Amino acid sequence: MDLLTSLFLILLVWTCVHFLLQTRNTKLPPGPFPLPIVGSLFKLGSKPNESLTQLAQLYGPLMTLQLGSLTTVVVSTATRANQLLLKHDLIFSGRTVLDSVRVLRHHESSVVWIPPNPRWRTLRTLLNTQIMTVQRLDANIALRRAKVQELVLHVGDCSVTQRAVDIGRAGFVTILNLISNTVFSVDLVDLGSQSEEAQEFKDVVWGILEEAGKPNVSDYLPFLRWMDLQGVRRRSMGYFEKLHHLFDGMIDGRLRERSLGDYSRREDFLDVLLDQNEEKGFQLKRHEIKALLADIFVAGSDTSSTTIEWAMAELLRNPHTMSMVRSELKEAIAKGKQVEESDIARLPYLQAVVKETLRLHPPVPLLIPHRAESTVEICGFTIPKHTQVIVNAWAIGRDPNVWTNPTCFLPERFLHSKLDFKGQDCQFIPFGAGRRICPGLPMAFRMVHLSLGSLLHSFAWKLPNGMLPEEMNMGDKFGITLQREAPLLAVPVQE
């Protein structure tokens, strides 16, 4: 018997024994019978959100998949998600750490990936009290207004020459500069320039999200992790190194300034983090600061700009809906006047457009994997400790038992509805629910509505080169987030 055959038999026996031990005396939810070694890995495909939705139609809303050695339970309906994310929130608040984020110690300090221990609670509190409180957000209204006005001016320049705007890129730069000013008090890129800086930073952010989102054999067969067979960790390392290089430069520059006697405080988030290290008790090491900054920049810049791009795409594909939301803006806000955050409450149709966009195109289609911290009974099934749990927010938002015409873009479904995306009702959870809900939701709410409303109020829009709405490419590509397959290009028309 040669070495390769022996290795295969060892792996086969190991997988079978693992599966038998996992299922013995355990009533797991139903699911496809796993193949040796790989389990049901090949059933995920290139778009796992869609593949898992199809499998759930066969095996039910609570379904078990054996992915290599990792037992995974997939949740595909609001009722079941409510059981896991709200009723049993504490038990399912753990994380399955992906190999792609096991670089530069990111997984040891990231609010996204560390378990819900005292350290996590302190970091989460730091984010909530120093960036996401109503008081802090209100204090930064002028900053958000300025960044959106820069976006409107840039689009205005394009309208003069009838040049198409890359909506995703323009939105990304706007959100990125908002975040960088909140954290560092500087713009990172110039919205009006044609430099490659913005695209490079966007590629880095998307690279991190794409590597984390793709099925990776290292996550499902840990004994092969050292080989990095798909090169995921190597590519992810390159992306994180570029971010850390930027952060190190900002931190070192600020420390030099603070060492001078006449330093004038910026009162931004970096000052808050560095102040923390001068106090007794909770302190942050350099790699912890950089992990926290990476969380803010990666999650914040991509999800908001992607939502703006999807919303504009759906409106361009649905001219009547575009006309409805623009009419509401014209009635509520005088021509030539800038949209303000205080106007959002008076724009129910705009809010409905954003909600409907998030329903059809949730920023994170498969919520970042949870992990059971203890064994628990759910709906007559047993979910063992350390089981990975994936909530398919994409499937929940398109459930035909809940939503009428689930694949159609119909903002009217949210008019006169109290349903929101704050995680209180698992029927609609684009930002998650429970203690792991996205901490950036308050800022995203303001920035998405303000940016989208400003673009729609200031300009009429048309597709380039005489393209018809039905000819638009509405395909997507899967990562941790769900981006458009093709960038959205649209021509602004000054009225």
XYZ file of C-alpha atoms in Angstrom:
495
model
C 0.000 0.000 0.000
C 1.586 3.293 -1.102
C 1.731 6.440 1.032
C -1.040 8.276 -0.862
C -3.468 5.377 -0.470
C -2.647 5.079 3.219
C -3.210 8.777 3.741
C -6.553 8.602 1.948
C -7.710 5.666 4.091
C -6.643 7.453 7.275
C -8.599 10.548 6.241
C -11.615 8.433 5.290
C -11.643 6.612 8.636
C -11.074 9.879 10.529
C -13.987 11.571 8.761
C -16.355 8.649 9.349
C -15.410 8.377 13.022
C -15.816 12.141 13.464
C -19.223 12.060 11.831
C -20.399 9.097 13.902
C -19.189 10.680 17.136
C -20.873 13.937 16.207
C -24.222 12.331 15.450
C -24.258 9.658 18.175
C -27.008 10.349 20.688
C -27.587 13.649 18.899
C -30.693 14.550 16.959
C -29.307 17.026 14.457
C -31.558 18.775 11.935
C -31.877 16.929 8.597
C -29.486 17.470 5.734
C -27.700 15.779 2.829
C -25.631 12.697 3.677
C -21.973 13.757 3.610
C -19.311 12.355 1.321
C -16.152 10.961 2.921
C -13.636 13.605 4.001
C -15.199 16.605 2.216
C -18.744 16.131 3.474
C -21.117 18.461 1.585
C -18.503 21.042 0.608
C -19.157 20.698 -3.104
C -22.793 21.644 -2.593
C -21.837 25.231 -1.640
C -20.892 26.341 -5.153
C -19.677 29.823 -6.083
C -22.746 31.499 -4.564
C -23.394 29.699 -1.267
C -26.333 31.958 -0.383
C -28.257 30.661 -3.392
C -27.071 27.037 -3.049
C -28.068 26.899 0.626
C -31.471 28.405 -0.190
C -32.112 25.619 -2.702
C -30.960 22.938 -0.250
C -33.252 24.353 2.449
C -36.199 23.754 0.136
C -35.320 20.044 0.310
C -34.252 19.661 3.938
C -36.083 22.410 5.775
C -35.455 25.781 7.460
C -33.076 24.225 9.993
C -30.598 22.087 8.067
C -27.336 20.299 8.873
C -24.367 20.217 6.518
C -21.152 18.383 7.246
C -18.473 20.657 5.752
C -15.294 18.624 6.081
C -14.898 18.143 9.821
C -17.084 21.149 10.654
C -20.693 20.423 11.529
C -22.788 23.333 10.295
C -26.426 24.195 10.904
C -28.020 26.532 8.353
C -30.977 28.750 9.286
C -33.199 29.889 6.412
C -36.405 31.345 7.904
C -37.260 34.176 10.261
C -38.919 31.863 12.810
C -35.818 29.716 13.186
C -33.494 32.748 13.148
C -35.514 34.225 16.003
C -34.870 31.083 18.051
C -31.109 31.265 17.570
C -30.320 34.975 17.401
C -32.791 36.331 19.948
C -34.180 33.616 22.224
C -30.819 31.805 22.548
C -28.607 34.802 21.767
C -25.987 34.096 24.435
C -25.506 30.458 23.447
C -25.002 31.334 19.770
C -22.830 34.411 20.293
C -19.564 32.592 19.595
C -17.667 32.778 16.312
C -16.139 30.283 13.920
C -12.830 31.976 13.062
C -11.964 31.766 9.373
C -8.402 31.038 8.285
C -8.365 34.159 6.104
C -8.448 36.416 9.192
C -5.790 34.471 11.099
C -3.157 36.909 9.863
C -1.251 39.603 11.734
C -3.141 38.494 14.887
C -6.293 40.095 13.523
C -8.581 37.367 14.844
C -7.219 37.844 18.379
C -8.389 41.476 18.652
C -11.141 42.033 16.094
C -14.585 42.868 17.480
C -15.984 40.803 14.609
C -14.106 37.591 15.415
C -13.187 37.336 19.098
C -15.590 35.450 21.397
C -18.055 37.379 23.598
C -15.657 37.631 26.542
C -14.967 40.668 28.774
C -12.387 41.921 26.261
C -14.973 41.830 23.475
C -17.525 43.659 25.610
C -15.008 46.407 26.403
C -14.049 46.878 22.747
C -17.678 46.881 21.693
C -18.474 49.468 24.368
C -15.577 51.592 23.132
C -17.046 51.589 19.626
C -20.582 52.239 20.809
C -19.678 55.106 23.141
C -17.012 56.852 21.076
C -18.384 56.612 17.520
C -21.948 55.296 17.415
C -23.746 57.170 20.196
C -26.460 59.636 19.207
C -24.435 62.440 20.800
C -21.272 61.568 18.861
C -23.170 61.119 15.601
C -24.987 64.419 16.099
C -21.656 66.135 16.762
C -20.439 64.933 13.349
C -23.439 66.104 11.320
C -21.411 68.902 9.721
C -18.723 66.413 8.669
C -21.233 64.112 6.981
C -22.905 67.090 5.306
C -19.536 68.256 3.950
C -18.615 64.819 2.564
C -21.989 64.427 0.847
C -21.723 67.944 -0.575
C -18.344 66.977 -2.058
C -20.075 63.991 -3.656
C -22.806 66.219 -5.124
C -20.225 68.687 -6.492
C -18.258 65.845 -8.081
C -21.400 64.454 -9.711
C -22.301 67.996 -10.809
C -18.990 68.259 -12.675
C -19.791 64.968 -14.416
C -23.249 66.225 -15.390
C -21.738 69.224 -17.192
C -19.776 66.950 -19.521
C -22.425 64.186 -19.478
C -19.806 61.807 -18.132
C -21.058 58.591 -16.530
C -20.465 58.232 -12.794
C -19.223 54.997 -11.279
C -21.789 55.027 -8.460
C -20.075 52.367 -6.363
C -16.687 54.053 -6.540
C -18.053 57.530 -5.811
C -20.066 56.206 -2.882
C -17.090 54.238 -1.593
C -14.771 57.256 -1.615
C -17.405 59.370 0.133
C -17.932 56.807 2.905
C -14.190 56.123 3.139
C -13.361 59.808 3.630
C -16.136 60.138 6.193
C -14.667 57.255 8.175
C -11.088 58.494 7.797
C -12.100 61.934 9.052
C -13.952 60.390 11.983
C -10.907 58.290 12.855
C -7.893 60.312 11.639
C -9.293 63.800 10.812
C -8.041 63.553 7.205
C -9.294 62.503 3.765
C -7.605 59.366 2.489
C -8.410 59.897 -1.198
C -9.528 62.714 -3.474
C -13.028 62.128 -4.839
C -12.540 64.426 -7.814
C -9.195 63.082 -8.991
C -8.733 60.244 -11.422
C -5.981 58.681 -9.302
C -5.858 54.984 -8.633
C -5.777 55.473 -4.841
C -9.509 54.989 -4.334
C -9.668 51.920 -6.557
C -6.634 50.403 -4.842
C -8.160 50.891 -1.393
C -11.482 49.506 -2.660
C -9.636 46.472 -4.060
C -7.957 45.900 -0.693
C -11.258 46.060 1.179
C -13.038 43.829 -1.325
C -10.068 41.435 -1.334
C -10.373 40.932 2.430
C -14.132 40.370 2.149
C -13.851 38.085 -0.870
C -11.183 35.871 0.708
C -13.236 35.615 3.906
C -16.380 34.784 1.957
C -15.158 32.021 -0.345
C -15.290 28.362 0.816
C -11.794 27.485 2.030
C -10.616 23.927 2.620
C -8.440 25.183 5.498
C -11.603 26.075 7.443
C -13.186 22.660 6.984
C -10.148 20.382 7.221
C -7.973 22.104 9.878
C -5.156 19.561 9.632
C -4.501 20.922 6.117
C -4.473 24.549 7.281
C -0.677 24.766 7.335
C -0.591 24.104 3.578
C -2.937 27.001 2.640
C -3.914 24.960 -0.420
C -6.026 27.688 -2.028
C -3.657 30.543 -1.159
C -6.418 32.329 0.773
C -4.286 33.188 3.806
C -1.392 34.360 1.631
C -3.582 36.764 -0.360
C -5.402 37.915 2.758
C -2.054 38.630 4.416
C -1.141 40.944 1.549
C -4.364 42.919 1.901
C -4.052 43.275 5.678
C -0.398 44.326 5.379
C -1.427 47.246 3.159
C -3.999 48.358 5.720
C -1.561 48.005 8.603
C 1.067 50.017 6.742
C -1.447 52.859 6.435
C -2.495 52.585 10.084
C 1.103 52.468 11.349
C 1.865 55.688 9.491
C -1.159 57.432 10.988
C -0.455 56.189 14.507
C 3.260 57.046 14.414
C 2.533 60.524 13.064
C -0.035 61.184 15.786
C 2.292 59.936 18.532
C 4.991 62.336 17.315
C 2.509 65.218 17.404
C 1.275 64.264 20.866
C 4.837 64.221 22.184
C 5.090 67.953 21.458
C 4.076 70.355 24.203
C 1.714 72.438 22.044
C -0.284 69.522 20.600
C -3.838 70.528 19.686
C -6.254 67.618 20.156
C -8.340 66.503 17.164
C -10.921 64.729 19.320
C -11.144 61.981 16.721
C -11.236 58.232 17.350
C -7.460 57.848 17.127
C -7.034 60.357 19.958
C -9.578 58.350 21.974
C -7.660 55.112 21.389
C -4.317 56.660 22.304
C -5.853 58.285 25.396
C -6.960 54.819 26.438
C -3.345 53.712 26.616
C -2.502 56.533 29.001
C -5.101 55.396 31.521
C -4.765 52.651 34.075
C -6.783 49.488 33.627
C -7.881 48.684 30.066
C -5.141 49.386 27.534
C -4.743 48.583 23.861
C -1.604 47.182 22.233
C -0.609 48.352 18.759
C -1.940 45.230 17.014
C -5.265 45.602 18.877
C -5.646 49.194 17.725
C -4.957 48.179 14.128
C -7.445 45.298 14.305
C -10.127 47.668 15.568
C -9.339 50.180 12.810
C -9.463 47.423 10.194
C -12.928 46.419 11.435
C -14.155 49.993 11.088
C -12.707 50.661 7.632
C -13.465 47.288 6.030
C -16.999 46.845 7.345
C -18.018 50.502 7.225
C -16.788 51.559 3.808
C -17.974 48.575 1.783
C -21.431 47.812 3.161
C -22.758 51.380 2.961
C -21.390 52.132 -0.516
C -22.615 48.769 -1.823
C -26.129 49.508 -0.534
C -26.105 52.917 -2.264
C -25.003 51.280 -5.530
C -27.663 48.548 -5.364
C -30.363 51.122 -4.543
C -29.423 53.269 -7.553
C -29.337 50.177 -9.773
C -32.823 49.098 -8.697
C -34.186 52.618 -9.208
C -32.685 52.891 -12.686
C -34.196 49.517 -13.555
C -37.572 50.673 -12.190
C -38.225 54.179 -13.632
C -41.643 54.484 -11.960
C -40.108 53.903 -8.532
C -37.367 56.400 -9.377
C -40.051 58.950 -10.244
C -41.894 58.282 -6.969
C -38.893 58.798 -4.714
C -37.734 61.897 -6.591
C -41.236 63.406 -6.365
C -41.207 62.880 -2.606
C -37.851 64.641 -2.355
C -39.063 67.574 -4.467
C -42.155 68.009 -2.305
C -40.256 67.828 0.979
C -37.128 69.824 0.069
C -36.917 73.003 -1.960
C -34.959 72.952 -5.210
C -31.348 73.941 -4.670
C -31.496 73.128 -0.981
C -29.268 70.378 0.351
C -30.831 67.262 1.871
C -30.243 67.223 5.634
C -30.273 64.330 8.073
C -33.226 65.963 9.811
C -35.180 65.498 6.557
C -34.932 61.695 6.598
C -37.874 61.300 9.005
C -40.062 63.205 6.492
C -39.087 60.925 3.595
C -40.925 57.615 4.153
C -40.653 56.506 0.521
C -36.879 57.038 0.513
C -36.692 54.976 3.699
C -38.798 52.285 2.025
C -36.429 52.251 -0.980
C -33.450 51.658 1.328
C -35.275 48.899 3.222
C -36.338 47.170 0.020
C -32.748 47.360 -1.257
C -31.485 45.768 1.956
C -34.133 43.049 1.707
C -33.166 42.033 -1.836
C -29.444 42.746 -1.481
C -28.441 42.316 2.178
C -24.898 43.640 2.739
C -23.889 40.308 4.335
C -26.032 37.595 2.666
C -24.788 34.856 5.020
C -24.359 36.444 8.416
C -20.815 35.988 9.722
C -20.786 32.440 11.164
C -21.949 32.029 14.737
C -20.869 29.130 16.959
C -22.767 27.304 19.680
C -21.041 27.865 23.037
C -22.963 24.965 24.595
C -25.310 22.174 23.508
C -28.916 23.326 23.134
C -32.312 22.009 22.045
C -33.968 23.991 19.234
C -37.337 23.119 17.725
C -36.988 19.457 18.688
C -33.406 19.172 17.401
C -30.115 19.061 19.286
C -27.366 21.456 18.258
C -24.074 20.333 19.864
C -21.476 22.627 21.390
C -19.032 24.125 18.848
C -21.446 23.645 15.945
C -21.102 26.375 13.329
C -24.364 28.227 12.632
C -24.966 30.124 9.393
C -27.993 32.401 9.079
C -29.002 32.897 5.462
C -30.247 36.503 5.531
C -30.526 36.420 1.732
C -33.013 33.529 1.886
C -34.974 35.108 4.751
C -35.398 38.314 2.746
C -36.783 36.333 -0.221
C -38.962 33.844 1.649
C -42.192 33.501 -0.424
C -44.097 32.519 2.734
C -43.378 35.968 4.175
C -42.937 38.327 1.231
C -45.378 38.806 -1.654
C -43.568 38.756 -5.015
C -40.273 38.254 -3.131
C -37.939 38.823 -6.099
C -39.612 42.076 -7.180
C -38.363 45.504 -6.077
C -41.433 46.974 -4.340
C -40.632 49.649 -1.745
C -44.380 50.090 -1.158
C -44.336 46.914 0.948
C -42.548 48.895 3.672
C -44.878 51.903 3.660
C -47.048 51.991 6.794
C -44.986 49.094 8.159
C -43.169 49.227 11.476
C -40.643 46.641 10.310
C -37.071 47.940 10.546
C -33.557 46.543 10.371
C -32.547 47.018 14.018
C -32.612 43.292 14.748
C -35.837 43.150 16.736
C -37.672 41.104 14.101
C -35.758 38.337 12.323
C -38.051 38.675 9.328
C -35.684 41.446 8.209
C -32.083 41.216 9.481
C -29.665 42.679 6.900
C -27.378 43.792 9.763
C -27.848 40.725 11.959
C -29.556 40.545 15.345
C -28.768 40.003 18.997
C -25.489 40.933 20.635
C -23.578 40.346 17.387
C -25.606 42.870 15.401
C -23.451 45.218 13.315
C -22.254 48.074 15.570
C -22.004 50.445 12.610
C -25.751 50.401 11.902
C -26.500 53.914 13.303
C -23.873 55.583 11.107
C -24.796 53.488 8.071
C -28.461 54.475 8.445
C -27.636 58.167 8.343
C -25.023 58.033 5.619
C -26.922 55.794 3.191
C -30.112 57.860 3.373
C -28.249 61.169 3.190
C -26.063 60.142 0.229
C -28.818 58.436 -1.757
C -31.317 61.222 -1.068
C -28.795 63.874 -2.152
C -27.988 62.093 -5.419
C -31.656 61.712 -6.260
C -32.687 65.219 -5.223
C -29.891 67.024 -7.064
C -29.973 65.105 -10.369
C -32.076 63.113 -12.759
C -30.319 59.934 -13.887
C -30.103 57.917 -17.080
C -28.224 54.870 -18.260
C -25.213 55.443 -20.552
C -25.096 54.842 -24.295
C -28.853 54.529 -24.644
C -29.014 51.376 -22.539
C -32.532 50.250 -21.620
C -33.424 49.342 -18.006
C -34.158 45.733 -18.947
C -30.647 45.439 -20.405
C -28.931 46.158 -17.090
C -26.653 43.522 -15.593
C -28.106 42.834 -12.133
C -25.811 39.917 -11.357
C -23.834 39.785 -8.135
C -20.573 38.303 -6.882
C -20.253 36.606 -3.526
C -17.921 37.503 -0.688
C -18.644 38.296 2.934
C -20.630 41.091 1.277
C -22.687 40.883 -1.905
C -21.328 43.237 -4.548
C -22.532 43.922 -8.060
C -20.997 41.760 -10.738
C -20.490 44.823 -12.951
C -19.953 48.392 -11.672
C -23.008 50.624 -12.011
C -22.392 53.476 -14.452
C -25.052 56.185 -14.682
C -25.189 59.644 -16.249
C -26.381 62.542 -14.033
C -28.598 65.203 -15.585
C -28.759 68.632 -13.992
C -32.350 69.917 -13.906
